[in-house]
Amino acid sequence: DSADANALDDYEEGTWTPQFFDATSGGVQAGVATATGIYVKVGSLVNLTCEINVNSLSGVTMGNAVYLRNLPFPTKASTGNMYPTINIGYATALNVTAGTSITGFLNHNGSSYGVLTGFDAAGGITDLSFTELSDNANLTMSMTYRSTS
């Protein structure tokens, strides 16, 4: 029933362009051969999938973390450490220690960025830096989060 308080009245599908930067704002963007993304938004719940194929790291600060920016909708603020997860489904041409798991999280304070992280038994969780990408790194990612809109 469309008059019901639980009626689905906010459904949207679209595309977005993911970006890798070396800072949460400003900074330098990594060059890409392809950067494509799709999303489905139902109410405030957003599901994103994207692929980024890096082709240039010229100008980025190599020791800085890799920030995923340009999310199509800002994240909704949450309490505690409930960060939405960036799931890495596929990754090639990374300069990481064997056995390192790559993942990430979205900032949860009304912003539109996330940070990629790596985990290995020796170092624990650390931000993935541009030194760990190469000029032909390719990553496919997905994430689900609550939006402010």
PDB file of C-alpha atoms in Angstrom:
ATOM      1  CA  ASP A   1       0.000   0.000   0.000  1.00  0.00           C
ATOM      2  CA  SER A   2       1.584   3.282  -1.069  1.00  0.00           C
ATOM      3  CA  ALA A   3      -0.058   5.104   1.851  1.00  0.00           C
ATOM      4  CA  ASP A   4       1.626   2.806   4.380  1.00  0.00           C
ATOM      5  CA  ALA A   5       4.383   4.414   6.483  1.00  0.00           C
ATOM      6  CA  ASN A   6       6.738   1.638   5.327  1.00  0.00           C
ATOM      7  CA  ALA A   7       6.060   2.123   1.606  1.00  0.00           C
ATOM      8  CA  LEU A   8       9.115   2.170  -0.638  1.00  0.00           C
ATOM      9  CA  ASP A   9       9.147   5.721  -1.946  1.00  0.00           C
ATOM     10  CA  ASP A  10      12.871   6.363  -2.391  1.00  0.00           C
ATOM     11  CA  TYR A  11      14.611   4.039  -4.865  1.00  0.00           C
ATOM     12  CA  GLU A  12      17.454   5.132  -7.129  1.00  0.00           C
ATOM     13  CA  GLU A  13      20.058   3.509  -9.373  1.00  0.00           C
ATOM     14  CA  GLY A  14      22.958   5.323 -10.970  1.00  0.00           C
ATOM     15  CA  THR A  15      26.626   5.599 -11.753  1.00  0.00           C
ATOM     16  CA  TRP A  16      29.463   7.365  -9.975  1.00  0.00           C
ATOM     17  CA  THR A  17      33.161   7.939 -10.544  1.00  0.00           C
ATOM     18  CA  PRO A  18      35.416   6.668  -7.735  1.00  0.00           C
ATOM     19  CA  GLN A  19      38.679   8.514  -7.124  1.00  0.00           C
ATOM     20  CA  PHE A  20      41.923   7.742  -5.260  1.00  0.00           C
ATOM     21  CA  PHE A  21      43.498  10.750  -3.509  1.00  0.00           C
ATOM     22  CA  ASP A  22      46.407  11.143  -1.093  1.00  0.00           C
ATOM     23  CA  ALA A  23      44.337  13.224   1.371  1.00  0.00           C
ATOM     24  CA  THR A  24      40.768  13.389   2.704  1.00  0.00           C
ATOM     25  CA  SER A  25      40.307  16.771   1.002  1.00  0.00           C
ATOM     26  CA  GLY A  26      42.494  18.632  -1.456  1.00  0.00           C
ATOM     27  CA  GLY A  27      45.584  16.577  -2.170  1.00  0.00           C
ATOM     28  CA  VAL A  28      46.589  14.910  -5.417  1.00  0.00           C
ATOM     29  CA  GLN A  29      44.468  12.424  -7.351  1.00  0.00           C
ATOM     30  CA  ALA A  30      46.046   9.264  -8.758  1.00  0.00           C
ATOM     31  CA  GLY A  31      45.728   8.935 -12.521  1.00  0.00           C
ATOM     32  CA  VAL A  32      43.349   6.251 -13.728  1.00  0.00           C
ATOM     33  CA  ALA A  33      42.796   4.337 -16.948  1.00  0.00           C
ATOM     34  CA  THR A  34      39.282   3.438 -15.795  1.00  0.00           C
ATOM     35  CA  ALA A  35      37.218   4.418 -12.773  1.00  0.00           C
ATOM     36  CA  THR A  36      33.636   3.258 -12.899  1.00  0.00           C
ATOM     37  CA  GLY A  37      31.013   2.686 -10.282  1.00  0.00           C
ATOM     38  CA  ILE A  38      27.350   1.838  -9.912  1.00  0.00           C
ATOM     39  CA  TYR A  39      25.009   2.292  -6.981  1.00  0.00           C
ATOM     40  CA  VAL A  40      21.566   1.349  -5.715  1.00  0.00           C
ATOM     41  CA  LYS A  41      19.985   3.546  -3.046  1.00  0.00           C
ATOM     42  CA  VAL A  42      16.855   2.420  -1.198  1.00  0.00           C
ATOM     43  CA  GLY A  43      15.774   4.968   1.384  1.00  0.00           C
ATOM     44  CA  SER A  44      18.967   5.866   3.232  1.00  0.00           C
ATOM     45  CA  LEU A  45      20.707   2.539   2.469  1.00  0.00           C
ATOM     46  CA  VAL A  46      23.344   2.793  -0.273  1.00  0.00           C
ATOM     47  CA  ASN A  47      25.115  -0.122  -1.983  1.00  0.00           C
ATOM     48  CA  LEU A  48      28.136   0.751  -4.156  1.00  0.00           C
ATOM     49  CA  THR A  49      30.325  -1.292  -6.469  1.00  0.00           C
ATOM     50  CA  CYS A  50      33.308   0.127  -8.316  1.00  0.00           C
ATOM     51  CA  GLU A  51      36.514  -0.603 -10.170  1.00  0.00           C
ATOM     52  CA  ILE A  52      39.595   1.592 -10.304  1.00  0.00           C
ATOM     53  CA  ASN A  53      42.486   0.846 -12.649  1.00  0.00           C
ATOM     54  CA  VAL A  54      45.413   3.130 -11.729  1.00  0.00           C
ATOM     55  CA  ASN A  55      47.743   4.238 -14.505  1.00  0.00           C
ATOM     56  CA  SER A  56      49.767   7.015 -12.843  1.00  0.00           C
ATOM     57  CA  LEU A  57      50.964   7.849  -9.352  1.00  0.00           C
ATOM     58  CA  SER A  58      52.706  11.019 -10.545  1.00  0.00           C
ATOM     59  CA  GLY A  59      52.480  13.800  -7.977  1.00  0.00           C
ATOM     60  CA  VAL A  60      50.851  11.827  -5.155  1.00  0.00           C
ATOM     61  CA  THR A  61      52.632  11.762  -1.800  1.00  0.00           C
ATOM     62  CA  MET A  62      53.732   8.133  -1.855  1.00  0.00           C
ATOM     63  CA  GLY A  63      53.795   7.671   1.930  1.00  0.00           C
ATOM     64  CA  ASN A  64      50.217   8.941   2.364  1.00  0.00           C
ATOM     65  CA  ALA A  65      47.191   6.701   2.766  1.00  0.00           C
ATOM     66  CA  VAL A  66      45.008   5.828  -0.232  1.00  0.00           C
ATOM     67  CA  TYR A  67      41.653   7.600   0.195  1.00  0.00           C
ATOM     68  CA  LEU A  68      38.623   6.540  -1.827  1.00  0.00           C
ATOM     69  CA  ARG A  69      36.686   9.723  -2.560  1.00  0.00           C
ATOM     70  CA  ASN A  70      33.686  11.017  -4.479  1.00  0.00           C
ATOM     71  CA  LEU A  71      31.074   8.713  -2.944  1.00  0.00           C
ATOM     72  CA  PRO A  72      27.690   9.533  -4.510  1.00  0.00           C
ATOM     73  CA  PHE A  73      26.063  10.145  -1.087  1.00  0.00           C
ATOM     74  CA  PRO A  74      27.590  11.265   2.217  1.00  0.00           C
ATOM     75  CA  THR A  75      27.765   8.757   5.051  1.00  0.00           C
ATOM     76  CA  LYS A  76      25.432   9.109   8.003  1.00  0.00           C
ATOM     77  CA  ALA A  77      27.057   9.821  11.357  1.00  0.00           C
ATOM     78  CA  SER A  78      27.044   6.883  13.746  1.00  0.00           C
ATOM     79  CA  THR A  79      28.189   6.348  17.294  1.00  0.00           C
ATOM     80  CA  GLY A  80      31.228   4.451  18.420  1.00  0.00           C
ATOM     81  CA  ASN A  81      33.414   2.651  15.922  1.00  0.00           C
ATOM     82  CA  MET A  82      30.707   1.475  13.524  1.00  0.00           C
ATOM     83  CA  TYR A  83      32.572   2.205  10.299  1.00  0.00           C
ATOM     84  CA  PRO A  84      31.043   0.846   7.082  1.00  0.00           C
ATOM     85  CA  THR A  85      33.452  -1.602   5.441  1.00  0.00           C
ATOM     86  CA  ILE A  86      35.046  -1.361   2.005  1.00  0.00           C
ATOM     87  CA  ASN A  87      35.186  -4.920   0.670  1.00  0.00           C
ATOM     88  CA  ILE A  88      37.922  -5.644  -1.855  1.00  0.00           C
ATOM     89  CA  GLY A  89      36.741  -8.344  -4.232  1.00  0.00           C
ATOM     90  CA  TYR A  90      39.714  -8.254  -6.586  1.00  0.00           C
ATOM     91  CA  ALA A  91      43.125  -6.580  -6.511  1.00  0.00           C
ATOM     92  CA  THR A  92      46.200  -6.867  -8.708  1.00  0.00           C
ATOM     93  CA  ALA A  93      49.592  -5.162  -9.006  1.00  0.00           C
ATOM     94  CA  LEU A  94      49.929  -4.264  -5.326  1.00  0.00           C
ATOM     95  CA  ASN A  95      53.276  -4.009  -3.554  1.00  0.00           C
ATOM     96  CA  VAL A  96      52.249  -5.677  -0.285  1.00  0.00           C
ATOM     97  CA  THR A  97      53.746  -8.424   1.836  1.00  0.00           C
ATOM     98  CA  ALA A  98      52.490 -11.906   1.003  1.00  0.00           C
ATOM     99  CA  GLY A  99      49.547 -12.743   3.234  1.00  0.00           C
ATOM    100  CA  THR A 100      48.358  -9.128   3.571  1.00  0.00           C
ATOM    101  CA  SER A 101      44.581  -8.728   3.436  1.00  0.00           C
ATOM    102  CA  ILE A 102      43.360  -5.503   1.820  1.00  0.00           C
ATOM    103  CA  THR A 103      40.137  -3.908   3.018  1.00  0.00           C
ATOM    104  CA  GLY A 104      39.024  -0.461   4.103  1.00  0.00           C
ATOM    105  CA  PHE A 105      36.369   1.579   5.814  1.00  0.00           C
ATOM    106  CA  LEU A 106      34.231   4.620   5.141  1.00  0.00           C
ATOM    107  CA  ASN A 107      34.409   7.599   7.433  1.00  0.00           C
ATOM    108  CA  HIS A 108      31.098   7.673   9.292  1.00  0.00           C
ATOM    109  CA  ASN A 109      30.651  11.344  10.116  1.00  0.00           C
ATOM    110  CA  GLY A 110      28.674  12.698   7.168  1.00  0.00           C
ATOM    111  CA  SER A 111      31.627  12.739   4.767  1.00  0.00           C
ATOM    112  CA  SER A 112      32.148  11.207   1.341  1.00  0.00           C
ATOM    113  CA  TYR A 113      35.418   9.302   1.623  1.00  0.00           C
ATOM    114  CA  GLY A 114      36.960   6.086   2.869  1.00  0.00           C
ATOM    115  CA  VAL A 115      40.477   4.821   3.513  1.00  0.00           C
ATOM    116  CA  LEU A 116      42.003   1.565   2.312  1.00  0.00           C
ATOM    117  CA  THR A 117      43.773  -0.563   4.907  1.00  0.00           C
ATOM    118  CA  GLY A 118      45.956  -3.628   4.999  1.00  0.00           C
ATOM    119  CA  PHE A 119      46.238  -6.316   7.648  1.00  0.00           C
ATOM    120  CA  ASP A 120      49.063  -8.735   8.206  1.00  0.00           C
ATOM    121  CA  ALA A 121      49.986 -10.833  11.221  1.00  0.00           C
ATOM    122  CA  ALA A 122      53.233  -8.940  11.849  1.00  0.00           C
ATOM    123  CA  GLY A 123      52.019  -5.340  11.482  1.00  0.00           C
ATOM    124  CA  GLY A 124      48.329  -5.574  12.303  1.00  0.00           C
ATOM    125  CA  ILE A 125      46.050  -3.030  10.613  1.00  0.00           C
ATOM    126  CA  THR A 126      47.695  -0.111   8.814  1.00  0.00           C
ATOM    127  CA  ASP A 127      46.542   2.382   6.208  1.00  0.00           C
ATOM    128  CA  LEU A 128      47.393   1.256   2.682  1.00  0.00           C
ATOM    129  CA  SER A 129      49.827   3.824   1.262  1.00  0.00           C
ATOM    130  CA  PHE A 130      50.534   4.751  -2.334  1.00  0.00           C
ATOM    131  CA  THR A 131      53.920   2.975  -2.032  1.00  0.00           C
ATOM    132  CA  GLU A 132      51.859  -0.228  -1.931  1.00  0.00           C
ATOM    133  CA  LEU A 133      50.128   0.507  -5.262  1.00  0.00           C
ATOM    134  CA  SER A 134      51.722   0.393  -8.692  1.00  0.00           C
ATOM    135  CA  ASP A 135      51.044   2.303 -11.903  1.00  0.00           C
ATOM    136  CA  ASN A 136      48.813  -0.543 -13.062  1.00  0.00           C
ATOM    137  CA  ALA A 137      47.047  -1.469  -9.799  1.00  0.00           C
ATOM    138  CA  ASN A 138      43.461  -2.599 -10.281  1.00  0.00           C
ATOM    139  CA  LEU A 139      40.903  -2.881  -7.478  1.00  0.00           C
ATOM    140  CA  THR A 140      37.249  -3.890  -7.478  1.00  0.00           C
ATOM    141  CA  MET A 141      35.375  -2.829  -4.353  1.00  0.00           C
ATOM    142  CA  SER A 142      31.904  -2.875  -2.831  1.00  0.00           C
ATOM    143  CA  MET A 143      30.417  -1.196   0.218  1.00  0.00           C
ATOM    144  CA  THR A 144      27.046  -0.693   1.886  1.00  0.00           C
ATOM    145  CA  TYR A 145      26.282   2.201   4.199  1.00  0.00           C
ATOM    146  CA  ARG A 146      23.601   4.532   5.560  1.00  0.00           C
ATOM    147  CA  SER A 147      23.467   7.958   3.963  1.00  0.00           C
ATOM    148  CA  THR A 148      22.313  11.329   5.249  1.00  0.00           C
ATOM    149  CA  SER A 149      19.946  11.613   2.285  1.00  0.00           C
TER     150      SER A 149
END
